XYZ file of C-alpha atoms in Angstrom:
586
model
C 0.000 0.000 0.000
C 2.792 2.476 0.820
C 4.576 1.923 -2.360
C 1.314 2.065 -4.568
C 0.940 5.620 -2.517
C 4.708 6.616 -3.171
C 4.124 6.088 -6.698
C 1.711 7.837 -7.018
C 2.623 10.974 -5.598
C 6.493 10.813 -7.084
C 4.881 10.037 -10.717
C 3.720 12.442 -12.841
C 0.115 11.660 -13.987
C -0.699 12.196 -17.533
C -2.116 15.503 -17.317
C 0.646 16.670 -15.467
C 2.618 15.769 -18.455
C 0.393 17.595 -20.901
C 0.679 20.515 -18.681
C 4.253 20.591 -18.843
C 4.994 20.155 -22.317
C 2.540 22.618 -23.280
C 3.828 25.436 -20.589
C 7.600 24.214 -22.399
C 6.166 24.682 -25.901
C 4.953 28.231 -24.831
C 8.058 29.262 -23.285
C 9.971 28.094 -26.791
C 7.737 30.349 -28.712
C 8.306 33.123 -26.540
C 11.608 32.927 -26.262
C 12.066 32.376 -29.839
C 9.960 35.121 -31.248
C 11.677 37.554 -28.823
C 14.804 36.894 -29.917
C 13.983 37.070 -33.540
C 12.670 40.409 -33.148
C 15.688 42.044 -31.215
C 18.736 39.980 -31.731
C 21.096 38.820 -29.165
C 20.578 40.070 -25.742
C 17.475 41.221 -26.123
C 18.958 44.566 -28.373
C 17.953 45.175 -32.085
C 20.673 45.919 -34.356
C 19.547 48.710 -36.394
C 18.147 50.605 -33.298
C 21.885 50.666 -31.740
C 22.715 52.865 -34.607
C 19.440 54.494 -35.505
C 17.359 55.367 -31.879
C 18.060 55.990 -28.362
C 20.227 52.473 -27.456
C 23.098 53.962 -29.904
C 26.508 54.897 -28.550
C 26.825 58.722 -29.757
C 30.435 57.703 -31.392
C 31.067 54.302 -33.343
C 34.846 53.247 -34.872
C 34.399 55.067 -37.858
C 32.820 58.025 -36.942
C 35.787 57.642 -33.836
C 38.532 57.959 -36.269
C 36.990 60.882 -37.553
C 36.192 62.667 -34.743
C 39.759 62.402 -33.147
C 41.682 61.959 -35.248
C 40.436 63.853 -38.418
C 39.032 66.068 -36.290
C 37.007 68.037 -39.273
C 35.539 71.108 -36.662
C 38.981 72.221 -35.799
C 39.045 73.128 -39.690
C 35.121 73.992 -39.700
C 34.352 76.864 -41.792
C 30.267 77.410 -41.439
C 28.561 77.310 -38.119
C 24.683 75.705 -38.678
C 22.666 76.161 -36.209
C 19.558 74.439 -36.521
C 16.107 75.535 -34.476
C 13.872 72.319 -33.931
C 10.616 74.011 -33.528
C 7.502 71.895 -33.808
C 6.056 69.159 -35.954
C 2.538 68.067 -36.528
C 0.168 65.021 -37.733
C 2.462 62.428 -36.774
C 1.550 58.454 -36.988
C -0.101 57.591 -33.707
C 2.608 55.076 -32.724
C 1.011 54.353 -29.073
C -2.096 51.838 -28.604
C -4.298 55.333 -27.874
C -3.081 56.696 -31.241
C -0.942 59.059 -29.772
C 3.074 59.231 -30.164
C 6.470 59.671 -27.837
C 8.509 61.298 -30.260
C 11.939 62.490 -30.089
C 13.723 63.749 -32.949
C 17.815 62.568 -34.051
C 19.869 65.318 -36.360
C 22.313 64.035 -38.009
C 24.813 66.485 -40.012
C 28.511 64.879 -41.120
C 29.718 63.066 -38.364
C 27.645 64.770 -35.676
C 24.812 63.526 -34.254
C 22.068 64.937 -31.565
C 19.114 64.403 -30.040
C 16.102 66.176 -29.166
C 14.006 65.708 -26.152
C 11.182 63.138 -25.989
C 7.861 64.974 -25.696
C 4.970 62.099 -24.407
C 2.229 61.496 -25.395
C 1.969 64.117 -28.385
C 1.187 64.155 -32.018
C 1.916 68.065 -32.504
C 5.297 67.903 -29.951
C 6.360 71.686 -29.321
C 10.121 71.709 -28.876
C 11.760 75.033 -29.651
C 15.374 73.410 -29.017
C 18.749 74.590 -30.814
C 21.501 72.437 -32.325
C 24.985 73.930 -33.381
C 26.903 71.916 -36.192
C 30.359 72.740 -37.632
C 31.135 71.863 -41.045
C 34.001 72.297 -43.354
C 32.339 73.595 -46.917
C 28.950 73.662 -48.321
C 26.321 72.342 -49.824
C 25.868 69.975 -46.448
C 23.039 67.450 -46.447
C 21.160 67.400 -42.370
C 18.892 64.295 -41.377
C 16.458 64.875 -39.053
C 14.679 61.665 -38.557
C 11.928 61.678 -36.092
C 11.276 58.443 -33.541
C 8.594 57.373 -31.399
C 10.482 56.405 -27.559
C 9.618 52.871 -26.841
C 10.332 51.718 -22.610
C 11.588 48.471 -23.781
C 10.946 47.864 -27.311
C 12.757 49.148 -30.863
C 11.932 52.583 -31.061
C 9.523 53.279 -34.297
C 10.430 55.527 -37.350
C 7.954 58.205 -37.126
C 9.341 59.522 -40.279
C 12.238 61.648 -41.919
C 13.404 64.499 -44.105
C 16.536 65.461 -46.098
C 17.764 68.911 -45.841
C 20.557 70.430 -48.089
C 22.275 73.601 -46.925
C 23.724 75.267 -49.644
C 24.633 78.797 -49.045
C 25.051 80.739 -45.821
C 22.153 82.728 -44.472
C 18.832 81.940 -42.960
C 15.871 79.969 -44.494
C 13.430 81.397 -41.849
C 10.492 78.900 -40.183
C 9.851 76.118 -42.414
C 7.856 72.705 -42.523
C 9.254 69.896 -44.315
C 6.957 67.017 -45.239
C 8.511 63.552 -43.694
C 8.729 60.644 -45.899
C 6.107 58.322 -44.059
C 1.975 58.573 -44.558
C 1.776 61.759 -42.093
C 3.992 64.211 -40.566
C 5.842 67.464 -40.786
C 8.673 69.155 -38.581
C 9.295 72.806 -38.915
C 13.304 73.736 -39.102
C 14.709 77.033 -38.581
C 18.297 77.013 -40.256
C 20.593 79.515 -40.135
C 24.635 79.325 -41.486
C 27.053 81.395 -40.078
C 30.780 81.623 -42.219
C 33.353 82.036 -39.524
C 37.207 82.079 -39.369
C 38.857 78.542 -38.771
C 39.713 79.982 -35.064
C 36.030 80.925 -34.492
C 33.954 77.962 -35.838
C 34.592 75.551 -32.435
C 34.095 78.644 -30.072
C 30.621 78.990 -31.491
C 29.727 75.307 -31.278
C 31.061 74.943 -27.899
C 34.025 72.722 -28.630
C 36.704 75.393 -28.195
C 39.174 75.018 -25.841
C 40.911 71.687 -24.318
C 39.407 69.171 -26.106
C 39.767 71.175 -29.536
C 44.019 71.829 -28.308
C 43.707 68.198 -26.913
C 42.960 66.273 -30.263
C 45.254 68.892 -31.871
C 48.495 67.953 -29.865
C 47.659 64.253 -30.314
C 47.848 64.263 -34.037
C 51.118 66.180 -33.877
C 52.294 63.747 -31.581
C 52.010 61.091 -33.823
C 50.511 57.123 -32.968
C 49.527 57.104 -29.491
C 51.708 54.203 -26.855
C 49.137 53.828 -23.888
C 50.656 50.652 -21.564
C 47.382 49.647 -19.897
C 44.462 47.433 -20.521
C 41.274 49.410 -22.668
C 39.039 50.075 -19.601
C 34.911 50.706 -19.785
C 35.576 53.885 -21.659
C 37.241 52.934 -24.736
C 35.099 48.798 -24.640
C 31.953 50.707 -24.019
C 32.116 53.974 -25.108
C 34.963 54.132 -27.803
C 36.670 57.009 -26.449
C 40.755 57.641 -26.774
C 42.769 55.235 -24.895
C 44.670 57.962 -23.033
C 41.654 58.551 -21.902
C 40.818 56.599 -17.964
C 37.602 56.337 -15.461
C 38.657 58.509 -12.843
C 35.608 58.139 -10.732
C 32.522 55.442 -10.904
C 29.035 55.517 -9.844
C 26.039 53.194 -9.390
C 23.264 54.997 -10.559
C 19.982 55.504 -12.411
C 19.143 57.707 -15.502
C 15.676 59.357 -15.928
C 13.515 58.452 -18.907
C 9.843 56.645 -18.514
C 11.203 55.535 -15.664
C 14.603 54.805 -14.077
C 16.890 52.725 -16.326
C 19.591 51.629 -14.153
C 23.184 51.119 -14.773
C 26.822 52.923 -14.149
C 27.761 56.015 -14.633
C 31.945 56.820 -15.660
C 33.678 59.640 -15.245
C 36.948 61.041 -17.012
C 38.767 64.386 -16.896
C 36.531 64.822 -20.224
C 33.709 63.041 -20.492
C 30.981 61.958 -18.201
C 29.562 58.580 -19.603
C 26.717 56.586 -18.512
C 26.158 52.837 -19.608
C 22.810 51.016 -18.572
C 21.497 47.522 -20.048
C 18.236 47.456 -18.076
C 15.034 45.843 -19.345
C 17.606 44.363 -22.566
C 18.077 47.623 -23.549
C 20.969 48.923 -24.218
C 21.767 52.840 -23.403
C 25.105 55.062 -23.658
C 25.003 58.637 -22.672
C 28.457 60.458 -23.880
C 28.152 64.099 -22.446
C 31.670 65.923 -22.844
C 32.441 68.444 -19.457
C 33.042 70.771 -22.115
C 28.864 70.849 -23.063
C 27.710 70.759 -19.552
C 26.411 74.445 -18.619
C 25.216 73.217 -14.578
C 25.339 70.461 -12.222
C 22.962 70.706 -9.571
C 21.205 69.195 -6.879
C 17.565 67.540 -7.548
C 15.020 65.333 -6.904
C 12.971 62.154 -8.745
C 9.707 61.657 -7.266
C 10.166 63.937 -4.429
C 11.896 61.067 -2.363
C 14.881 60.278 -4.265
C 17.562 62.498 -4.310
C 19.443 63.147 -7.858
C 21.564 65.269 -9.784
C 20.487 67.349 -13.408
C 23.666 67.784 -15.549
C 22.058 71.271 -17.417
C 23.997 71.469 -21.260
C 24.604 74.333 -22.419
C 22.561 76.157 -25.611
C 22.628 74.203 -29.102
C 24.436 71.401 -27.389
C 21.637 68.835 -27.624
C 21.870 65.392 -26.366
C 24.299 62.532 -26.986
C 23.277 59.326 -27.280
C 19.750 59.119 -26.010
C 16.707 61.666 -25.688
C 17.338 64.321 -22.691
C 14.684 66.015 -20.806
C 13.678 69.249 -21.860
C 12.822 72.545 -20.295
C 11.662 75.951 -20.667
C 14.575 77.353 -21.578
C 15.625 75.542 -24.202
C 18.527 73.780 -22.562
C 18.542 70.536 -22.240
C 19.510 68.513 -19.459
C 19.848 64.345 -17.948
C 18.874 63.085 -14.661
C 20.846 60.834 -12.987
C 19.306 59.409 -9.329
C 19.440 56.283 -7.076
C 23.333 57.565 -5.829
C 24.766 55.607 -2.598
C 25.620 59.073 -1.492
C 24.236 61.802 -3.894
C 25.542 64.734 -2.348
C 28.972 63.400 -2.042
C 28.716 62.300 -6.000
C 27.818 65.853 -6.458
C 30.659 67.261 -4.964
C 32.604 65.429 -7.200
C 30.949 66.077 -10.574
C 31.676 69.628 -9.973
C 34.798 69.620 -8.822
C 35.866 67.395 -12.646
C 33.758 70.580 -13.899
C 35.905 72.926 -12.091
C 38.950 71.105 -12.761
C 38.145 71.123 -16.182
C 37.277 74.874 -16.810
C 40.746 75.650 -14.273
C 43.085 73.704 -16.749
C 41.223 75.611 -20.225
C 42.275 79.044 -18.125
C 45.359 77.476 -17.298
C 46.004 76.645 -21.157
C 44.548 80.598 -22.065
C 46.864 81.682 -19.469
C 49.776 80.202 -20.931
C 49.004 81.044 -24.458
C 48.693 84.538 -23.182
C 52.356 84.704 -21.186
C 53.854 83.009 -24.391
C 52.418 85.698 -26.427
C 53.648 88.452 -24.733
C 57.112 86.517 -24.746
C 56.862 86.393 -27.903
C 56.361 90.519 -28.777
C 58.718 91.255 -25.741
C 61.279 89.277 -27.911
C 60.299 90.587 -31.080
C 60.940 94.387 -29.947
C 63.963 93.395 -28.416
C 62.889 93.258 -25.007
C 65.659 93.332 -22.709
C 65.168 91.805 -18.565
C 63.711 94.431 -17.260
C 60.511 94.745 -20.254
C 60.422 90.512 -19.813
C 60.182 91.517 -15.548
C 57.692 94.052 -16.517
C 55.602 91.533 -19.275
C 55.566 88.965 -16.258
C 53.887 91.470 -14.016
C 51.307 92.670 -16.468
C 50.344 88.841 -16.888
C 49.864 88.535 -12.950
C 48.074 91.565 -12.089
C 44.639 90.771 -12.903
C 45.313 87.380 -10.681
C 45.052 90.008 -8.204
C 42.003 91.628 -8.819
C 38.639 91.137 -7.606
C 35.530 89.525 -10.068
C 33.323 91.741 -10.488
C 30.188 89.048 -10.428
C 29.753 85.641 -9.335
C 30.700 83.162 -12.367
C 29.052 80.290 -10.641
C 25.392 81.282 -10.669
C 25.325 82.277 -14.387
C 23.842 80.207 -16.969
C 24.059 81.139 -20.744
C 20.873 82.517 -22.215
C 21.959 83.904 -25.605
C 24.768 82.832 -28.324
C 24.586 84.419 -31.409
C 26.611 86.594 -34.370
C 26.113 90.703 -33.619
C 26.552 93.078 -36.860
C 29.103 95.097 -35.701
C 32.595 94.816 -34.014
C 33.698 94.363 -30.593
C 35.115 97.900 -30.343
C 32.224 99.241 -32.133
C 29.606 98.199 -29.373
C 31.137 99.557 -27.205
C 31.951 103.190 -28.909
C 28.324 103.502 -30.144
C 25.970 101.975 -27.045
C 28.031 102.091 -23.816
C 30.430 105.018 -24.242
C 29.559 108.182 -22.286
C 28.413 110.434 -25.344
C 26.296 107.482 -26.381
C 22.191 107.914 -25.750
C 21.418 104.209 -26.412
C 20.549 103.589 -22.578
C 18.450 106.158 -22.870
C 16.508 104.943 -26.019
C 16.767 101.624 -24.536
C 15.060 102.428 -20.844
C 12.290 104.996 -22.599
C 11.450 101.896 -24.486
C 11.040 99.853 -21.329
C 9.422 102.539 -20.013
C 11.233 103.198 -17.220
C 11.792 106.756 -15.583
C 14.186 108.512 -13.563
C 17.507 107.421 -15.378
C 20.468 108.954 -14.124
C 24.099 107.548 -15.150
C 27.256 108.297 -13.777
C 30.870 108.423 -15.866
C 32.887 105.401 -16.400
C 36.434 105.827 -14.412
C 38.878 103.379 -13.375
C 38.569 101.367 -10.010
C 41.444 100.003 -7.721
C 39.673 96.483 -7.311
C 38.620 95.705 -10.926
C 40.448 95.889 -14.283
C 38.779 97.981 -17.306
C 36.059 100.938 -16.321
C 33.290 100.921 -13.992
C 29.980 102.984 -13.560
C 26.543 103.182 -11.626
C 23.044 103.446 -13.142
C 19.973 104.644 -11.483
C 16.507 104.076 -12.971
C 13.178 103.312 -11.661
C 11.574 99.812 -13.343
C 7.715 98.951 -13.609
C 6.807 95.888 -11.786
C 4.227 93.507 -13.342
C 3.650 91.205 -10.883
C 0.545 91.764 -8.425
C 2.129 91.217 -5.784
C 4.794 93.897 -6.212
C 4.517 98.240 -6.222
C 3.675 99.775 -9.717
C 7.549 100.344 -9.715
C 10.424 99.709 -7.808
C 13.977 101.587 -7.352
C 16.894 99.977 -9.566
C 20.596 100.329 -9.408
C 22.711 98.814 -12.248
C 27.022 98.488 -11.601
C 28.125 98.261 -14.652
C 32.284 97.048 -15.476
C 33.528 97.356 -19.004
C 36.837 95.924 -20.322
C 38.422 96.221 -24.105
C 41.062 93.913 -24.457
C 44.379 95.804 -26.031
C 43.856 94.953 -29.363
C 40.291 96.201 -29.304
C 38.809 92.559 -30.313
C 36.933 91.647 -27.129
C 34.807 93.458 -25.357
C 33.220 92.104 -21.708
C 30.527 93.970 -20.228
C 29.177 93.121 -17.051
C 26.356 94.415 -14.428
C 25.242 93.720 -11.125
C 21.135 94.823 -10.803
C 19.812 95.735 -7.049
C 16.225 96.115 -6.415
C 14.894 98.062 -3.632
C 11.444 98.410 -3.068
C 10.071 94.689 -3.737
C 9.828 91.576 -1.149
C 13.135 89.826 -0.734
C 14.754 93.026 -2.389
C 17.796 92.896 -0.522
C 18.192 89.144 -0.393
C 19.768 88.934 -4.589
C 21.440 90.675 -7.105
C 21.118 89.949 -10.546
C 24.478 89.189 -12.510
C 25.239 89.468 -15.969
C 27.895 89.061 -18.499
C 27.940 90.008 -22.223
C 30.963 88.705 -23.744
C 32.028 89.893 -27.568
C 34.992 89.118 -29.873
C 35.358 90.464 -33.301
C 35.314 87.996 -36.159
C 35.150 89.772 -39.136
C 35.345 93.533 -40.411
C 31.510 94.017 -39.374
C 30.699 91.312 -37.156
C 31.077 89.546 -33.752
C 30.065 86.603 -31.959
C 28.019 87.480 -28.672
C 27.353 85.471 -25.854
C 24.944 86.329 -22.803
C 24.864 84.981 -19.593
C 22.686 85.418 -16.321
C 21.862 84.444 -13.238
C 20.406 85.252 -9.490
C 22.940 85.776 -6.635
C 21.435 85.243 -3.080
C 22.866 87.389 -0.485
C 20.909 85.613 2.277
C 18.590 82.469 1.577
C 14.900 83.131 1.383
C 11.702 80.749 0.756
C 11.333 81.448 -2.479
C 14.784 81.430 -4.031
C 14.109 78.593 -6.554
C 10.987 80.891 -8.147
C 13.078 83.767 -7.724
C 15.630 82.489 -9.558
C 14.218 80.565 -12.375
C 12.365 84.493 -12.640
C 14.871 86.197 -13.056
C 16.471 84.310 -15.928
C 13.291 84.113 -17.545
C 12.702 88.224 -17.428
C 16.267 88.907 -18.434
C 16.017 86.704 -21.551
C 12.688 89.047 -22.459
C 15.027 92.370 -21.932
C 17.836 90.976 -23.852
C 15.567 90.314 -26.801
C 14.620 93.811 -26.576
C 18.172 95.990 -25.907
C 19.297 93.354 -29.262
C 16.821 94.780 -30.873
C 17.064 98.466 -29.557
C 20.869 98.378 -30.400
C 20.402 96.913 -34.033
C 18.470 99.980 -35.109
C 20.207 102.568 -33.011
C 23.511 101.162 -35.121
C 22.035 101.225 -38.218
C 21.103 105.488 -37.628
C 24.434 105.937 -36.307
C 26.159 104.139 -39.049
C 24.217 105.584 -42.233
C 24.207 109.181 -40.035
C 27.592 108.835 -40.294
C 28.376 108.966 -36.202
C 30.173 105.796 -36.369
C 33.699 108.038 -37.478
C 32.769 110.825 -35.274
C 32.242 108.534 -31.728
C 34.953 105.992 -33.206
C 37.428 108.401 -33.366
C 37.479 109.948 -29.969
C 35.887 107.948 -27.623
C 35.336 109.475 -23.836
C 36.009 106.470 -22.382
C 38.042 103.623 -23.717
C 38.394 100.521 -21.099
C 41.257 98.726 -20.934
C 42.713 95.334 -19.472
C 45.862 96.753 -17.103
């Protein structure tokens, strides 16, 4: 009796079996269609070069990039306005989309941010490109984001740039049943030692690449670590510091994040799906503090203007910058620390490298003239004065708001809109409306280098909250550089008479260098320094930046047209030639 019972439990009855083989035959099918669909590991092939689960740089493009190198040569600056599209294929079960656009131009490639749930996505983003010569073909290939799957091909459009100018707002038909994407191109013809500054690539990296290739073939004694297996990058190149971490997209794809003197890389293979995030230190405009679902602290690395993302679609925000999310850190705050101290480290050594190209200049002339020990003794002093001079803002709290070529020298904007016989401030606050504007002289100060001054004005106030106007006062620091190609102006705003008045100042830095006979590149940059912390500094802050993007649009638009009367009146010789007030560097 106890055996019959023994068997009977221990042997499988013949249901049983038909249960099992049936459960095994599903789980065959599964697996097999699965695989067929994405390839090994779960990853399709043609997605890791055409959507989010691509690495930003393959071999080819590698040997290009770094070696070739084609932007230090660049010629023509693109930059490329991703505005809007409309009527795009429903992708999504409720015949909506996810989409994210990809622009491809040469060996560059960016990406847009993913706007859910949308078939008329509103982006507004910019993307700077530097090529060599024209005509240049740019793909901009729109994709529907997928949380696990192969992203979908929404559609795509060819677009030649021939010539240099602007085409204005346009919509291009994509090549699929639906769908159109409005561009906004404009090309820019630079010198060779201007291109990379506009795209953001001057500096370290540019010098970098540049001293490699006159090096020759590069010896590196070491085994190719998780930047160069995963990501591709230089073998010189080594993780200096390593995280655990999470990056923000549906939801939190996990994986590792890498960090080099140049680059900070993230790698994450969650859900079979493959992403790489390449971001290079040069790009990144902020790191700061944040959270994910109010519980879990994280860090947003903010990239600068026309950056756009590398490697998979980045969040987006208001101000067109756009920006990753990395959360889920052992010890965020710590991990913070470090990210901007590589930031910091990187920006010291591009001064450093300015710095040096500076003192090896000025050895240079001091040579040239014949300079004899005491003119080299009086060179190396000039070089480290300003070291000890004060800043007359707070670098850290700006971010950049405008980038952009100005029609008119360096020297020039200066002479017609900020010189002391100039009445562009006034044109400029009477068409702000504002009212009792009083402005001192520029004159030299002890602490700062170049020429300083104070503006008075009253400003209206538009919020509710606030009095009809407040009480302003505008510092204002000027500096022309000797050879009268770079202008920096900078101001410090105080308001008086509204809530928290006293609490911030408003900094600001307009930086110009002359590229051609009649033109300059300008770049603008903001941002809210707190004095003492209040409740609403975030709203304050985010404000601010918001308002002073509205005024610059304005004074750029003020200044055009007061240069354009003072050039055809002919005032340009008479204010060029004597200027009141002419700011130098010593």
């Amino acid at each position: 009796m106890m055996i019959e019972t023994a068997m009977e439990i221990l042997v499988p009855s013949w249901w049983e079996i038909q249960v099992t083989v049936a459960a095994s035959l599903c789980v065959i099918a599964s697996y097999w269609f699965f695989f067929s669909k994405t390839g090994d590991f779960g990853v399709d092939r043609s997605q890791l070069v055409e959507s989010s689960s691509i690495s930003t740089i393959d071999d080819k493009d590698k040997m290009v990039q770094f070696k070739g190198d084609p932007q230090t040569n660049s010629a023509y600056l693109i930059k490329l306005e991703l505005l809007a599209a409309k009527n795009l294929i429903g992708a999504n079960l409720n015949g909506t989309s996810d989409p994210y656009a990809i622009i491809t131009c040469g060996s560059e490639k960016r990406f847009s941010s993913m706007v859910p749930g949308s078939r008329y996505p509103m982006w507004g983003e910019e993307f700077n490109f530097s090529v060599d010569e024209l005509p240049v073909q740019i793909i901009v290939a729109i994709y529907d984001w997928d949380i696990i799957w192969k992203s979908t091909v929404l559609g795509s459009v060819i677009v030649t740039v021939e010539s240099e100018g602007q085409t204005g707002a346009v919509w291009y038909t994509l090549d699929s049943p639906s769908g159109q994407v409005c561009l906004h191109i404009k090309t820019i013809k630079l010198p060779v030692n201007a291109s990379r500054v506009m795209n953001g690539y001057a500096g370290a990296n540019a010098r970098r690449r540049a001293s490699l290739d006159k090096q020759g073939p590069m010896v590196v004694h070491q085994k190719p670590g998780p930047l160069q297996t995963i990501f591709n990058l230089l073998p010189d190149e080594f993780v200096e510091l390593s995280y655990s971490c999470a990056i923000e997209r549906s939801f939190l794809y996990h994986g590792r994040t890498y960090v080099s003197a140049w680059h900070i890389c993230f790698h994450s293979n969650a859900f079979s799906r493959q992403m790489k995030v390449i971001i290079p230190i040069g790009d990144i405009d902020e790191i700061r503090r944040s959270q994910h679902a109010f519980i879990n602290p994280a860090i947003t690395v903010i990239l600068r203007m026309g950056a756009g993302g590398h490697g998979v679609p980045p969040l987006g925000s208001p101000d067109g910058r756009v920006r990753y999310k990395f959360a889920s850190f052992w010890n965020r705050n710590h991990a913070l620390r470090q990210l901007q101290r590589t930031a910091k480290n990187y920006h010291t050594m591009l001064e450093a490298e300015k710095k040096e190209k500076a003192e090896s200049a000025l050895r240079a002339h001091s040579s040239s003239i014949g300079g004899s020990r005491r003119q080299a003794k009086i060179a190396e002093e000039t070089v480290t004065k300003p070291e000890k001079l004060q800043p007359f803002i707070k670098e850290e709290v700006l971010v950049g708001i405008y980038n952009d070529v100005f029609p008119c020298t360096a020297e020039q904007f200066f002479t017609l809109l900020f010189s002391d016989d100039s009445k562009f401030t006034n044109e400029y606050r009477a068409a702000r409306k504002d009212s009792n504007l009083v402005m001192g002289q520029w004159h030299a100060a002890d602490e700062y280098d170049g020429q300083v001054r104070e503006v008075a004005f009253r400003s209206l106030c538009k919020s509710p909250i606030y009095p009809r106007d407040t009480a302003m006062t505008e510092s204002q620091h000027a500096v022309l550089s000797p050879d009268k190609k770079i202008f920096v102006f900078e101001t410090v705003q105080q308001a008086h008479d509204v809530p928290f008045g006293s609490y911030f100042e408003i900094h600001c830095r307009w930086h110009l260098e002359t590229i051609a006979e009649n033109s300059s590149t300008i770049d603008i940059k903001v941002g809210a320094h707190f004095k003492k912390w209040c409740v609403i500094q975030f709203k304050i802050k985010t404000g601010a930046v918001n308002k002073y993007k509205k005024e610059v649009e304005l004074m750029l638009e003020t200044a055009r047209s007061y240069i354009k009367i003072c050039t055809s009146g002919g005032e340009t010789n008479n204010q060029s030639s004597t200027p009141s007030v002419t700011p130098d560097c010593n």
